[in-house]
Amino acid sequence: MTENNYFKLLRNMTTPSWNSESILMSIGEDSYFTSEIEYYKQVCIEIVRQLNFKADMNVNGTDTAIDLIGNIGLLYESKKVSLVCHRIDELLFSEQRDKVIAAARNGNVVVSAFISRHEREIRQILMGEGLPIIQIMSYGFAPNYRLYGDNRIACENGKLLQMTPWSYDGLPDRRLTREMCLVMNHLVRTVCKMPDDWWKLFFNYEIDNSAAER
C-alpha cells in the first residue's frame, strides 16, 4: 500500500471472529451486567443500534463490519500486543507501561482503544517515538473523515491504523459508556488474540501472537 492510500477510508471490512453474538457476549461477561439482566437486555438493544452492520449479511458468515483508515498492513503484522488497563492493576501500572513500550520498541504493534488516562499516557509516548499503533475509535467515521496533527503525521509514516466498529450517526459528542468500552476492548482482543495481562506473563518482548494463543 502506498503512502497516499493510507488516507483512504476502507468500509465494511469483516472477519468471522467479529460478529454481534461475540460482541454481546463480551458485554454479558462483565460482572456488572451479570447481576443486572434487564439492564443488560436494554444495553444490548442500544449497542446493536450503534454497531456498524454491513449491507451484505451473507459475506463471510458475519453481520458486523469495521471501518478503517491508515496503514492496514499493521493489522497483518504477526507481532502485536494489547493495551487494556484495569483498575485492579492500578498499582502495577508502571510495570505495564514499561513492558508495553519495550514490546513496541522491539517491533510489536500496540493495539488499544486508549480509553483510560493511563492508556492515553502510553499512547503519547508511543506517538512521540514514532512507534506503530492500532487505535480502536469510539465513534463512527463520517463520509469525509480526515486525520489531522500528530495522527496525520503518524499515518503518513505508516505507523497508525484507526479502526471503528461503530456506525456514523452524525453526533459530535457521543457519550462513552461502560458497554461501549467493553465492545472496544473486545475488538482489541479480537485483533491481538492475547489476554489483557500478557505483560504479567511474558518477559521476552519478541512476542509472537501464535505463542500467546497457546
PDB file of N, CA and C in Angstrom, residues 75-115:
ATOM      1  N   LEU A  75      -2.361  -4.392  10.622  1.00  0.00           N
ATOM      2  CA  LEU A  75      -3.328  -5.391  11.060  1.00  0.00           C
ATOM      3  C   LEU A  75      -2.807  -6.808  10.835  1.00  0.00           C
ATOM      4  N   TYR A  76      -1.931  -6.960   9.849  1.00  0.00           N
ATOM      5  CA  TYR A  76      -1.439  -8.288   9.482  1.00  0.00           C
ATOM      6  C   TYR A  76      -0.041  -8.573  10.022  1.00  0.00           C
ATOM      7  N   GLU A  77       0.473  -7.664  10.845  1.00  0.00           N
ATOM      8  CA  GLU A  77       1.753  -7.934  11.500  1.00  0.00           C
ATOM      9  C   GLU A  77       1.588  -9.098  12.477  1.00  0.00           C
ATOM     10  N   SER A  78       2.557 -10.000  12.505  1.00  0.00           N
ATOM     11  CA  SER A  78       2.443 -11.171  13.388  1.00  0.00           C
ATOM     12  C   SER A  78       2.679 -10.808  14.850  1.00  0.00           C
ATOM     13  N   LYS A  79       3.385  -9.715  15.072  1.00  0.00           N
ATOM     14  CA  LYS A  79       3.727  -9.314  16.444  1.00  0.00           C
ATOM     15  C   LYS A  79       2.874  -8.118  16.857  1.00  0.00           C
ATOM     16  N   LYS A  80       1.896  -8.387  17.715  1.00  0.00           N
ATOM     17  CA  LYS A  80       1.012  -7.343  18.226  1.00  0.00           C
ATOM     18  C   LYS A  80       0.776  -7.592  19.717  1.00  0.00           C
ATOM     19  N   VAL A  81       0.648  -6.506  20.468  1.00  0.00           N
ATOM     20  CA  VAL A  81       0.313  -6.621  21.890  1.00  0.00           C
ATOM     21  C   VAL A  81      -0.863  -5.701  22.205  1.00  0.00           C
ATOM     22  N   SER A  82      -1.654  -6.103  23.165  1.00  0.00           N
ATOM     23  CA  SER A  82      -2.808  -5.306  23.558  1.00  0.00           C
ATOM     24  C   SER A  82      -2.445  -4.367  24.702  1.00  0.00           C
ATOM     25  N   LEU A  83      -3.184  -3.278  24.783  1.00  0.00           N
ATOM     26  CA  LEU A  83      -3.057  -2.355  25.904  1.00  0.00           C
ATOM     27  C   LEU A  83      -4.454  -2.092  26.456  1.00  0.00           C
ATOM     28  N   VAL A  84      -4.757  -2.757  27.553  1.00  0.00           N
ATOM     29  CA  VAL A  84      -6.012  -2.555  28.272  1.00  0.00           C
ATOM     30  C   VAL A  84      -5.659  -2.437  29.749  1.00  0.00           C
ATOM     31  N   CYS A  85      -5.838  -1.258  30.318  1.00  0.00           N
ATOM     32  CA  CYS A  85      -5.514  -1.027  31.723  1.00  0.00           C
ATOM     33  C   CYS A  85      -6.751  -1.281  32.587  1.00  0.00           C
ATOM     34  N   HIS A  86      -6.573  -2.065  33.636  1.00  0.00           N
ATOM     35  CA  HIS A  86      -7.668  -2.374  34.550  1.00  0.00           C
ATOM     36  C   HIS A  86      -7.399  -1.731  35.912  1.00  0.00           C
ATOM     37  N   ARG A  87      -8.474  -1.331  36.579  1.00  0.00           N
ATOM     38  CA  ARG A  87      -8.323  -0.693  37.883  1.00  0.00           C
ATOM     39  C   ARG A  87      -7.633  -1.601  38.886  1.00  0.00           C
ATOM     40  N   ILE A  88      -7.876  -2.893  38.780  1.00  0.00           N
ATOM     41  CA  ILE A  88      -7.273  -3.835  39.722  1.00  0.00           C
ATOM     42  C   ILE A  88      -5.752  -3.834  39.618  1.00  0.00           C
ATOM     43  N   ASP A  89      -5.228  -3.389  38.480  1.00  0.00           N
ATOM     44  CA  ASP A  89      -3.778  -3.350  38.258  1.00  0.00           C
ATOM     45  C   ASP A  89      -3.202  -1.946  38.402  1.00  0.00           C
ATOM     46  N   GLU A  90      -3.940  -1.074  39.038  1.00  0.00           N
ATOM     47  CA  GLU A  90      -3.515   0.324  39.173  1.00  0.00           C
ATOM     48  C   GLU A  90      -2.111   0.434  39.754  1.00  0.00           C
ATOM     49  N   LEU A  91      -1.815  -0.323  40.786  1.00  0.00           N
ATOM     50  CA  LEU A  91      -0.512  -0.234  41.442  1.00  0.00           C
ATOM     51  C   LEU A  91       0.612  -0.830  40.598  1.00  0.00           C
ATOM     52  N   LEU A  92       0.241  -1.565  39.559  1.00  0.00           N
ATOM     53  CA  LEU A  92       1.239  -2.178  38.673  1.00  0.00           C
ATOM     54  C   LEU A  92       1.376  -1.426  37.356  1.00  0.00           C
ATOM     55  N   PHE A  93       0.793  -0.232  37.281  1.00  0.00           N
ATOM     56  CA  PHE A  93       0.765   0.476  36.002  1.00  0.00           C
ATOM     57  C   PHE A  93       2.153   0.742  35.451  1.00  0.00           C
ATOM     58  N   SER A  94       3.093   1.137  36.281  1.00  0.00           N
ATOM     59  CA  SER A  94       4.432   1.447  35.773  1.00  0.00           C
ATOM     60  C   SER A  94       5.061   0.225  35.115  1.00  0.00           C
ATOM     61  N   GLU A  95       4.796  -0.962  35.671  1.00  0.00           N
ATOM     62  CA  GLU A  95       5.307  -2.192  35.066  1.00  0.00           C
ATOM     63  C   GLU A  95       4.626  -2.445  33.721  1.00  0.00           C
ATOM     64  N   GLN A  96       3.302  -2.283  33.673  1.00  0.00           N
ATOM     65  CA  GLN A  96       2.582  -2.477  32.420  1.00  0.00           C
ATOM     66  C   GLN A  96       3.068  -1.482  31.368  1.00  0.00           C
ATOM     67  N   ARG A  97       3.180  -0.220  31.749  1.00  0.00           N
ATOM     68  CA  ARG A  97       3.650   0.813  30.820  1.00  0.00           C
ATOM     69  C   ARG A  97       5.022   0.459  30.251  1.00  0.00           C
ATOM     70  N   ASP A  98       5.948   0.094  31.116  1.00  0.00           N
ATOM     71  CA  ASP A  98       7.310  -0.184  30.669  1.00  0.00           C
ATOM     72  C   ASP A  98       7.358  -1.392  29.740  1.00  0.00           C
ATOM     73  N   LYS A  99       6.542  -2.415  30.026  1.00  0.00           N
ATOM     74  CA  LYS A  99       6.578  -3.618  29.195  1.00  0.00           C
ATOM     75  C   LYS A  99       5.888  -3.383  27.850  1.00  0.00           C
ATOM     76  N   VAL A 100       4.821  -2.588  27.838  1.00  0.00           N
ATOM     77  CA  VAL A 100       4.164  -2.259  26.568  1.00  0.00           C
ATOM     78  C   VAL A 100       5.107  -1.454  25.685  1.00  0.00           C
ATOM     79  N   ILE A 101       5.753  -0.465  26.251  1.00  0.00           N
ATOM     80  CA  ILE A 101       6.669   0.374  25.474  1.00  0.00           C
ATOM     81  C   ILE A 101       7.868  -0.441  25.004  1.00  0.00           C
ATOM     82  N   ALA A 102       8.389  -1.309  25.880  1.00  0.00           N
ATOM     83  CA  ALA A 102       9.508  -2.162  25.481  1.00  0.00           C
ATOM     84  C   ALA A 102       9.110  -3.086  24.331  1.00  0.00           C
ATOM     85  N   ALA A 103       7.897  -3.628  24.407  1.00  0.00           N
ATOM     86  CA  ALA A 103       7.408  -4.501  23.334  1.00  0.00           C
ATOM     87  C   ALA A 103       7.313  -3.728  22.021  1.00  0.00           C
ATOM     88  N   ALA A 104       6.808  -2.490  22.078  1.00  0.00           N
ATOM     89  CA  ALA A 104       6.696  -1.667  20.869  1.00  0.00           C
ATOM     90  C   ALA A 104       8.066  -1.355  20.289  1.00  0.00           C
ATOM     91  N   ARG A 105       9.024  -1.063  21.151  1.00  0.00           N
ATOM     92  CA  ARG A 105      10.384  -0.766  20.681  1.00  0.00           C
ATOM     93  C   ARG A 105      11.042  -1.984  20.069  1.00  0.00           C
ATOM     94  N   ASN A 106      10.539  -3.156  20.404  1.00  0.00           N
ATOM     95  CA  ASN A 106      11.079  -4.396  19.851  1.00  0.00           C
ATOM     96  C   ASN A 106      10.221  -4.933  18.706  1.00  0.00           C
ATOM     97  N   GLY A 107       9.452  -4.043  18.076  1.00  0.00           N
ATOM     98  CA  GLY A 107       8.782  -4.411  16.835  1.00  0.00           C
ATOM     99  C   GLY A 107       7.338  -4.837  16.933  1.00  0.00           C
ATOM    100  N   ASN A 108       6.733  -4.741  18.121  1.00  0.00           N
ATOM    101  CA  ASN A 108       5.328  -5.110  18.264  1.00  0.00           C
ATOM    102  C   ASN A 108       4.419  -3.915  18.007  1.00  0.00           C
ATOM    103  N   VAL A 109       3.303  -4.149  17.349  1.00  0.00           N
ATOM    104  CA  VAL A 109       2.275  -3.138  17.158  1.00  0.00           C
ATOM    105  C   VAL A 109       1.389  -3.125  18.400  1.00  0.00           C
ATOM    106  N   VAL A 110       1.162  -1.954  18.968  1.00  0.00           N
ATOM    107  CA  VAL A 110       0.329  -1.836  20.166  1.00  0.00           C
ATOM    108  C   VAL A 110      -1.109  -1.549  19.744  1.00  0.00           C
ATOM    109  N   VAL A 111      -2.032  -2.365  20.236  1.00  0.00           N
ATOM    110  CA  VAL A 111      -3.450  -2.238  19.888  1.00  0.00           C
ATOM    111  C   VAL A 111      -4.223  -1.827  21.130  1.00  0.00           C
ATOM    112  N   SER A 112      -4.979  -0.736  21.035  1.00  0.00           N
ATOM    113  CA  SER A 112      -5.697  -0.248  22.206  1.00  0.00           C
ATOM    114  C   SER A 112      -6.803   0.712  21.782  1.00  0.00           C
ATOM    115  N   ALA A 113      -7.784   0.855  22.656  1.00  0.00           N
ATOM    116  CA  ALA A 113      -8.802   1.890  22.480  1.00  0.00           C
ATOM    117  C   ALA A 113      -8.352   3.196  23.135  1.00  0.00           C
ATOM    118  N   PHE A 114      -7.292   3.137  23.926  1.00  0.00           N
ATOM    119  CA  PHE A 114      -6.738   4.320  24.595  1.00  0.00           C
ATOM    120  C   PHE A 114      -7.842   5.111  25.305  1.00  0.00           C
ATOM    121  N   ILE A 115      -8.569   4.396  26.145  1.00  0.00           N
ATOM    122  CA  ILE A 115      -9.715   4.994  26.832  1.00  0.00           C
ATOM    123  C   ILE A 115      -9.297   5.687  28.129  1.00  0.00           C
TER     124      ILE A 115
END
